[in-house]
């Protein structure tokens, strides 16, 4: 059976900030919902289902905090479920909403969430609790140390340098300066990144994403509904997920199942999404990419997993030819990406929202000229769950 | 309207480790996966996607579903997770198959008992400012609901005691290894009060279990010549608001909404639904009664009489919870998916010692959250919906 087309008709984003003392958690969700509904000129009563995007409960300090968000998203007596795949939750929630509509369960679905990462205390202490209680939690692993090990492997395997990592930061900050929603909007230089505080070698403070607060919501609809109501839309033409193993130790050493330098399952997810969308040559057919990269080094292997550069070559293509800058061959993270705003529960939704705005021609100051087709990705767990989505005008 | 992809349950398993300290949760997940696949006659290579549901707080892990990557065969596969409830995992799995993007799904939920204090864990689910100091756990919320119902329905306690007595009797037949012994009405009513009006006999203690189901689309089932699937004829799911103070706990409009969605899809008369049996939420006996009303099987004005007559007991008009329900075996987080599995297995004809003869249709209802916040309804049939229509 051919999967029916699903369109994106509304997008709402907060301005991401280190704290939002003016809004509690449900209010932050509501803020994004209101923006998304205004964007598509529909009301809460038009929403037939809600998929709630919320990553670890522990970041909010409330178990099953989605229960408190039910009224914020207008879901009372409606279809409602929460998705959590860690950092990829936002794109996974969109995939779940896509399934609602493609299955014919409803014509219109709202996907919404928010996070207050900057107000959680210490996110690394919380995120240490994602690991196995016996083997890996006591190391102690955090998401920074986990991906610093990936950076070391990238340096060894592909010759990536600390300056190459800094170049990603400089690029993304340049992009974020043009995006009013971004959290970190100040331009920087390679020297400034190199001189920033060492966090976990070779990852320095400026190589890391911030802890952001904010909300994001999107409205998805069936093609039939969009045509019937003469709505503007862009289309989800490819959607897929894939996963790696849980144990970091399975990705390094003798007999590893996937190389920690790369993002093997992200590659699988992108490949499946491309196949669904009919994309055979990503470099030629993809105009823009928003790839989930919370640390500078991970943007390189995300670019390669998305087929936008050959394995181990992306750092050279950025350095020598500026491929991934705005105005380059395939601009990557024109919004500034995760490096410039990371409200975890919705970060991967923002990637899709930004690609949708790009192919819609509504990205404002960071618009990629003439973008018609883009790819978005999300990473979750311990670099374990990966989602990819192709969006087209 | 285009032809809808039909979805059938083709395999399932429940695992209740007797010595959990000797097997990790991951090992139990692995065993449950294998058992469900064996029941379906498939291997993991046949599985296109996986939907799991676990509760971070009960598991003592942030993003608890991460550990299931390897143990449920998720590496290289598409894993999704619905921590809102185990029932939602079934709904999402079925939607994924119906979308035409997947042919098969493995669905799994688990409920370990590794936390020191389940009640304290549940209290973390309340908002930190208004409700957390109360203290409010699942049982307290269910007791508030029972109070609200008792205030509206004269003689309700008698019906609640009868439901408990029925389910414990049925549970001891269905799962003698898991379930407590039957209990006389007098002992149920007069037992130690846990949270008024819920007595010790009216609830089962939390248990450790995993439940897994395998579902597939109609073409896959035909190609593989899989006999006797339980076809999903209709699904509905809906939620109440999060704050108990915003609700009338004596009513459950979200269940009515979920029921309407499911029955409309299944072509069932909302006023006169008829099933060969039902498996419904019964963390307390009051929940079973309110579920029967929401499913259109018994208005509250008839709860007392119907319970006296045994309308919902084995051999009655519509047997309810022949498995014994959560009143007999209570893996806290999985009970909704357990109800779905039980109803599906009755339709498949593989329910075991409590199999009802000639089951052609069954309805399953799962509830999760404080005082049944989330409600999910699934209608199963021996034939797919298209053939019925």
mmCIF file of N, CA and C in Angstrom, chain A residues 216-308:
data_model
loop_
_atom_site.group_PDB
_atom_site.id
_atom_site.type_symbol
_atom_site.label_atom_id
_atom_site.label_comp_id
_atom_site.label_asym_id
_atom_site.label_seq_id
_atom_site.Cartn_x
_atom_site.Cartn_y
_atom_site.Cartn_z
ATOM 1 N N UNK A 216 8.236 24.197 21.192
ATOM 2 C CA UNK A 216 8.038 24.101 19.739
ATOM 3 C C UNK A 216 6.767 23.289 19.497
ATOM 4 N N UNK A 217 6.004 23.684 18.506
ATOM 5 C CA UNK A 217 4.803 22.929 18.136
ATOM 6 C C UNK A 217 4.650 22.953 16.627
ATOM 7 N N UNK A 218 4.098 21.878 16.089
ATOM 8 C CA UNK A 218 3.849 21.798 14.648
ATOM 9 C C UNK A 218 2.491 21.148 14.409
ATOM 10 N N UNK A 219 1.844 21.579 13.341
ATOM 11 C CA UNK A 219 0.554 20.983 12.975
ATOM 12 C C UNK A 219 0.741 20.219 11.668
ATOM 13 N N UNK A 220 0.350 18.950 11.694
ATOM 14 C CA UNK A 220 0.426 18.085 10.513
ATOM 15 C C UNK A 220 -0.988 17.775 10.028
ATOM 16 N N UNK A 221 -1.141 17.600 8.726
ATOM 17 C CA UNK A 221 -2.485 17.308 8.203
ATOM 18 C C UNK A 221 -2.399 16.400 6.991
ATOM 19 N N UNK A 222 -3.519 15.742 6.707
ATOM 20 C CA UNK A 222 -3.588 14.869 5.532
ATOM 21 C C UNK A 222 -3.675 15.714 4.273
ATOM 22 N N UNK A 223 -3.259 15.137 3.173
ATOM 23 C CA UNK A 223 -3.323 15.857 1.896
ATOM 24 C C UNK A 223 -4.761 16.240 1.578
ATOM 25 N N UNK A 224 -5.667 15.336 1.861
ATOM 26 C CA UNK A 224 -7.083 15.588 1.586
ATOM 27 C C UNK A 224 -7.575 16.814 2.361
ATOM 28 N N UNK A 225 -7.220 16.876 3.642
ATOM 29 C CA UNK A 225 -7.634 18.014 4.482
ATOM 30 C C UNK A 225 -7.027 19.316 3.961
ATOM 31 N N UNK A 226 -5.773 19.241 3.567
ATOM 32 C CA UNK A 226 -5.063 20.438 3.093
ATOM 33 C C UNK A 226 -5.707 20.957 1.807
ATOM 34 N N UNK A 227 -6.005 20.041 0.893
ATOM 35 C CA UNK A 227 -6.646 20.444 -0.375
ATOM 36 C C UNK A 227 -8.057 20.986 -0.115
ATOM 37 N N UNK A 228 -8.797 20.265 0.721
ATOM 38 C CA UNK A 228 -10.204 20.637 0.985
ATOM 39 C C UNK A 228 -10.290 22.032 1.586
ATOM 40 N N UNK A 229 -9.325 22.345 2.447
ATOM 41 C CA UNK A 229 -9.375 23.636 3.144
ATOM 42 C C UNK A 229 -8.445 24.678 2.530
ATOM 43 N N UNK A 230 -7.906 24.321 1.361
ATOM 44 C CA UNK A 230 -7.039 25.262 0.612
ATOM 45 C C UNK A 230 -5.951 25.860 1.504
ATOM 46 N N UNK A 231 -5.211 24.968 2.200
ATOM 47 C CA UNK A 231 -4.174 25.418 3.123
ATOM 48 C C UNK A 231 -2.801 25.381 2.457
ATOM 49 N N UNK A 232 -1.925 26.231 2.926
ATOM 50 C CA UNK A 232 -0.520 26.193 2.510
ATOM 51 C C UNK A 232 0.159 25.036 3.250
ATOM 52 N N UNK A 233 1.055 24.350 2.577
ATOM 53 C CA UNK A 233 1.744 23.232 3.245
ATOM 54 C C UNK A 233 3.071 22.925 2.579
ATOM 55 N N UNK A 234 3.947 22.307 3.343
ATOM 56 C CA UNK A 234 5.093 21.607 2.769
ATOM 57 C C UNK A 234 4.932 20.140 3.176
ATOM 58 N N UNK A 235 5.648 19.242 2.508
ATOM 59 C CA UNK A 235 5.297 17.818 2.605
ATOM 60 C C UNK A 235 6.409 16.974 3.199
ATOM 61 N N UNK A 236 6.009 16.059 4.063
ATOM 62 C CA UNK A 236 6.955 15.066 4.597
ATOM 63 C C UNK A 236 6.983 13.926 3.587
ATOM 64 N N UNK A 237 8.080 13.789 2.877
ATOM 65 C CA UNK A 237 8.127 12.757 1.833
ATOM 66 C C UNK A 237 8.982 11.554 2.231
ATOM 67 N N UNK A 238 9.735 11.709 3.298
ATOM 68 C CA UNK A 238 10.531 10.577 3.770
ATOM 69 C C UNK A 238 10.614 10.612 5.286
ATOM 70 N N UNK A 239 10.432 9.462 5.925
ATOM 71 C CA UNK A 239 10.550 9.419 7.386
ATOM 72 C C UNK A 239 11.041 8.041 7.795
ATOM 73 N N UNK A 240 12.042 8.008 8.664
ATOM 74 C CA UNK A 240 12.593 6.713 9.086
ATOM 75 C C UNK A 240 13.400 6.875 10.374
ATOM 76 N N UNK A 241 13.556 5.770 11.069
ATOM 77 C CA UNK A 241 14.380 5.717 12.273
ATOM 78 C C UNK A 241 15.288 4.492 12.210
ATOM 79 N N UNK A 242 16.365 4.520 12.977
ATOM 80 C CA UNK A 242 17.164 3.314 13.198
ATOM 81 C C UNK A 242 17.904 3.462 14.529
ATOM 82 N N UNK A 243 18.423 2.372 15.032
ATOM 83 C CA UNK A 243 19.021 2.396 16.372
ATOM 84 C C UNK A 243 20.353 1.669 16.420
ATOM 85 N N UNK A 244 21.181 2.106 17.354
ATOM 86 C CA UNK A 244 22.424 1.392 17.650
ATOM 87 C C UNK A 244 22.272 0.684 18.989
ATOM 88 N N UNK A 245 23.352 0.050 19.426
ATOM 89 C CA UNK A 245 23.297 -0.692 20.686
ATOM 90 C C UNK A 245 23.252 0.284 21.870
ATOM 91 N N UNK A 246 22.932 -0.219 23.030
ATOM 92 C CA UNK A 246 22.827 0.599 24.235
ATOM 93 C C UNK A 246 24.207 0.881 24.818
ATOM 94 N N UNK A 247 25.034 -0.150 24.857
ATOM 95 C CA UNK A 247 26.308 -0.022 25.563
ATOM 96 C C UNK A 247 27.352 0.683 24.685
ATOM 97 N N UNK A 248 27.920 1.761 25.231
ATOM 98 C CA UNK A 248 28.964 2.489 24.513
ATOM 99 C C UNK A 248 30.129 1.541 24.205
ATOM 100 N N UNK A 249 30.378 0.636 25.121
ATOM 101 C CA UNK A 249 31.471 -0.323 24.938
ATOM 102 C C UNK A 249 31.302 -1.199 23.704
ATOM 103 N N UNK A 250 30.052 -1.313 23.211
ATOM 104 C CA UNK A 250 29.827 -2.097 21.992
ATOM 105 C C UNK A 250 30.239 -1.340 20.739
ATOM 106 N N UNK A 251 30.593 -0.051 20.917
ATOM 107 C CA UNK A 251 30.932 0.758 19.741
ATOM 108 C C UNK A 251 32.426 1.092 19.691
ATOM 109 N N UNK A 252 33.196 0.405 20.495
ATOM 110 C CA UNK A 252 34.642 0.643 20.460
ATOM 111 C C UNK A 252 35.377 -0.637 20.869
ATOM 112 N N UNK A 253 36.661 -0.649 20.597
ATOM 113 C CA UNK A 253 37.455 -1.828 20.958
ATOM 114 C C UNK A 253 37.305 -2.940 19.936
ATOM 115 N N UNK A 254 37.833 -4.084 20.302
ATOM 116 C CA UNK A 254 37.814 -5.224 19.377
ATOM 117 C C UNK A 254 36.384 -5.740 19.248
ATOM 118 N N UNK A 255 35.972 -5.977 18.037
ATOM 119 C CA UNK A 255 34.661 -6.572 17.812
ATOM 120 C C UNK A 255 33.504 -5.615 17.994
ATOM 121 N N UNK A 256 33.738 -4.306 17.768
ATOM 122 C CA UNK A 256 32.634 -3.357 17.934
ATOM 123 C C UNK A 256 31.542 -3.615 16.893
ATOM 124 N N UNK A 257 30.286 -3.238 17.271
ATOM 125 C CA UNK A 257 29.159 -3.451 16.354
ATOM 126 C C UNK A 257 28.973 -2.255 15.430
ATOM 127 N N UNK A 258 29.397 -1.073 15.883
ATOM 128 C CA UNK A 258 29.347 0.127 15.046
ATOM 129 C C UNK A 258 30.488 1.013 15.519
ATOM 130 N N UNK A 259 31.142 1.714 14.587
ATOM 131 C CA UNK A 259 32.310 2.525 14.942
ATOM 132 C C UNK A 259 31.837 3.826 15.593
ATOM 133 N N UNK A 260 32.376 4.110 16.765
ATOM 134 C CA UNK A 260 31.940 5.300 17.512
ATOM 135 C C UNK A 260 32.363 6.605 16.818
ATOM 136 N N UNK A 261 33.240 6.505 15.812
ATOM 137 C CA UNK A 261 33.608 7.702 15.045
ATOM 138 C C UNK A 261 32.447 8.146 14.167
ATOM 139 N N UNK A 262 31.604 7.193 13.793
ATOM 140 C CA UNK A 262 30.565 7.465 12.803
ATOM 141 C C UNK A 262 29.185 7.451 13.462
ATOM 142 N N UNK A 263 28.204 7.626 12.640
ATOM 143 C CA UNK A 263 26.823 7.538 13.126
ATOM 144 C C UNK A 263 26.116 6.555 12.208
ATOM 145 N N UNK A 264 26.440 5.286 12.427
ATOM 146 C CA UNK A 264 25.987 4.243 11.504
ATOM 147 C C UNK A 264 24.463 4.188 11.389
ATOM 148 N N UNK A 265 23.781 4.188 12.526
ATOM 149 C CA UNK A 265 22.321 4.060 12.477
ATOM 150 C C UNK A 265 21.676 5.324 11.908
ATOM 151 N N UNK A 266 22.329 6.478 12.107
ATOM 152 C CA UNK A 266 21.808 7.694 11.472
ATOM 153 C C UNK A 266 21.876 7.534 9.954
ATOM 154 N N UNK A 267 22.963 6.936 9.493
ATOM 155 C CA UNK A 267 23.093 6.660 8.062
ATOM 156 C C UNK A 267 21.959 5.768 7.573
ATOM 157 N N UNK A 268 21.626 4.749 8.375
ATOM 158 C CA UNK A 268 20.528 3.845 7.989
ATOM 159 C C UNK A 268 19.208 4.608 7.940
ATOM 160 N N UNK A 269 18.986 5.448 8.949
ATOM 161 C CA UNK A 269 17.726 6.213 8.995
ATOM 162 C C UNK A 269 17.626 7.156 7.789
ATOM 163 N N UNK A 270 18.724 7.860 7.494
ATOM 164 C CA UNK A 270 18.708 8.795 6.352
ATOM 165 C C UNK A 270 18.489 8.037 5.055
ATOM 166 N N UNK A 271 19.186 6.918 4.906
ATOM 167 C CA UNK A 271 19.066 6.131 3.679
ATOM 168 C C UNK A 271 17.617 5.677 3.481
ATOM 169 N N UNK A 272 16.984 5.224 4.567
ATOM 170 C CA UNK A 272 15.580 4.769 4.457
ATOM 171 C C UNK A 272 14.659 5.931 4.114
ATOM 172 N N UNK A 273 14.904 7.091 4.739
ATOM 173 C CA UNK A 273 14.059 8.260 4.459
ATOM 174 C C UNK A 273 14.243 8.703 3.008
ATOM 175 N N UNK A 274 15.493 8.674 2.532
ATOM 176 C CA UNK A 274 15.759 9.045 1.134
ATOM 177 C C UNK A 274 15.040 8.082 0.184
ATOM 178 N N UNK A 275 15.100 6.791 0.518
ATOM 179 C CA UNK A 275 14.472 5.788 -0.357
ATOM 180 C C UNK A 275 12.973 6.068 -0.477
ATOM 181 N N UNK A 276 12.373 6.400 0.672
ATOM 182 C CA UNK A 276 10.938 6.697 0.664
ATOM 183 C C UNK A 276 10.645 7.948 -0.170
ATOM 184 N N UNK A 277 11.568 8.925 -0.107
ATOM 185 C CA UNK A 277 11.362 10.191 -0.814
ATOM 186 C C UNK A 277 11.854 10.135 -2.259
ATOM 187 N N UNK A 278 12.474 9.036 -2.627
ATOM 188 C CA UNK A 278 12.994 8.922 -3.991
ATOM 189 C C UNK A 278 14.281 9.697 -4.210
ATOM 190 N N UNK A 279 15.023 9.962 -3.142
ATOM 191 C CA UNK A 279 16.303 10.672 -3.256
ATOM 192 C C UNK A 279 17.414 9.648 -3.467
ATOM 193 N N UNK A 280 18.131 9.770 -4.577
ATOM 194 C CA UNK A 280 19.200 8.810 -4.883
ATOM 195 C C UNK A 280 20.589 9.444 -4.798
ATOM 196 N N UNK A 281 20.634 10.776 -4.930
ATOM 197 C CA UNK A 281 21.922 11.474 -4.887
ATOM 198 C C UNK A 281 21.775 12.691 -3.970
ATOM 199 N N UNK A 282 21.977 12.486 -2.659
ATOM 200 C CA UNK A 282 21.686 13.559 -1.700
ATOM 201 C C UNK A 282 22.416 14.864 -1.996
ATOM 202 N N UNK A 283 23.682 14.783 -2.401
ATOM 203 C CA UNK A 283 24.430 16.030 -2.638
ATOM 204 C C UNK A 283 23.745 16.853 -3.722
ATOM 205 N N UNK A 284 23.234 16.170 -4.739
ATOM 206 C CA UNK A 284 22.589 16.888 -5.835
ATOM 207 C C UNK A 284 21.138 17.237 -5.511
ATOM 208 N N UNK A 285 20.485 16.411 -4.705
ATOM 209 C CA UNK A 285 19.040 16.568 -4.540
ATOM 210 C C UNK A 285 18.613 17.245 -3.240
ATOM 211 N N UNK A 286 19.529 17.387 -2.308
ATOM 212 C CA UNK A 286 19.186 18.021 -1.027
ATOM 213 C C UNK A 286 19.704 19.458 -1.036
ATOM 214 N N UNK A 287 18.810 20.401 -0.761
ATOM 215 C CA UNK A 287 19.179 21.823 -0.803
ATOM 216 C C UNK A 287 19.612 22.358 0.552
ATOM 217 N N UNK A 288 19.128 21.746 1.607
ATOM 218 C CA UNK A 288 19.403 22.253 2.948
ATOM 219 C C UNK A 288 19.281 21.107 3.949
ATOM 220 N N UNK A 289 20.079 21.175 5.017
ATOM 221 C CA UNK A 289 20.019 20.119 6.041
ATOM 222 C C UNK A 289 20.050 20.749 7.429
ATOM 223 N N UNK A 290 19.228 20.217 8.296
ATOM 224 C CA UNK A 290 19.292 20.561 9.730
ATOM 225 C C UNK A 290 19.593 19.256 10.444
ATOM 226 N N UNK A 291 20.833 19.083 10.849
ATOM 227 C CA UNK A 291 21.279 17.804 11.399
ATOM 228 C C UNK A 291 21.604 17.960 12.881
ATOM 229 N N UNK A 292 21.001 17.108 13.664
ATOM 230 C CA UNK A 292 21.129 17.170 15.125
ATOM 231 C C UNK A 292 22.587 16.925 15.524
ATOM 232 N N UNK A 293 23.223 17.971 16.012
ATOM 233 C CA UNK A 293 24.642 17.849 16.376
ATOM 234 C C UNK A 293 24.910 18.672 17.630
ATOM 235 N N UNK A 294 24.834 18.057 18.794
ATOM 236 C CA UNK A 294 24.981 18.813 20.038
ATOM 237 C C UNK A 294 26.423 19.206 20.351
ATOM 238 N N UNK A 295 27.369 18.581 19.671
ATOM 239 C CA UNK A 295 28.784 18.920 19.843
ATOM 240 C C UNK A 295 29.390 19.095 18.455
ATOM 241 N N UNK A 296 30.370 19.989 18.346
ATOM 242 C CA UNK A 296 30.858 20.375 17.023
ATOM 243 C C UNK A 296 31.304 19.172 16.198
ATOM 244 N N UNK A 297 32.019 18.238 16.828
ATOM 245 C CA UNK A 297 32.550 17.099 16.069
ATOM 246 C C UNK A 297 31.440 16.246 15.473
ATOM 247 N N UNK A 298 30.284 16.180 16.162
ATOM 248 C CA UNK A 298 29.243 15.257 15.682
ATOM 249 C C UNK A 298 28.567 15.769 14.416
ATOM 250 N N UNK A 299 28.723 17.062 14.124
ATOM 251 C CA UNK A 299 28.124 17.558 12.877
ATOM 252 C C UNK A 299 28.817 16.913 11.673
ATOM 253 N N UNK A 300 30.118 16.653 11.828
ATOM 254 C CA UNK A 300 30.830 16.034 10.694
ATOM 255 C C UNK A 300 30.273 14.640 10.397
ATOM 256 N N UNK A 301 30.139 13.803 11.418
ATOM 257 C CA UNK A 301 29.667 12.455 11.068
ATOM 258 C C UNK A 301 28.179 12.446 10.723
ATOM 259 N N UNK A 302 27.431 13.467 11.183
ATOM 260 C CA UNK A 302 26.026 13.575 10.761
ATOM 261 C C UNK A 302 25.942 13.929 9.271
ATOM 262 N N UNK A 303 26.812 14.846 8.847
ATOM 263 C CA UNK A 303 26.841 15.236 7.421
ATOM 264 C C UNK A 303 27.146 14.012 6.556
ATOM 265 N N UNK A 304 28.100 13.212 7.029
ATOM 266 C CA UNK A 304 28.494 12.036 6.244
ATOM 267 C C UNK A 304 27.397 10.971 6.269
ATOM 268 N N UNK A 305 26.766 10.792 7.425
ATOM 269 C CA UNK A 305 25.674 9.817 7.518
ATOM 270 C C UNK A 305 24.510 10.224 6.619
ATOM 271 N N UNK A 306 24.323 11.537 6.456
ATOM 272 C CA UNK A 306 23.228 12.020 5.604
ATOM 273 C C UNK A 306 23.608 11.976 4.127
ATOM 274 N N UNK A 307 24.773 11.463 3.847
ATOM 275 C CA UNK A 307 25.187 11.296 2.449
ATOM 276 C C UNK A 307 25.573 12.594 1.772
ATOM 277 N N UNK A 308 25.882 13.629 2.568
ATOM 278 C CA UNK A 308 26.220 14.925 1.980
ATOM 279 C C UNK A 308 27.730 15.065 1.787
#
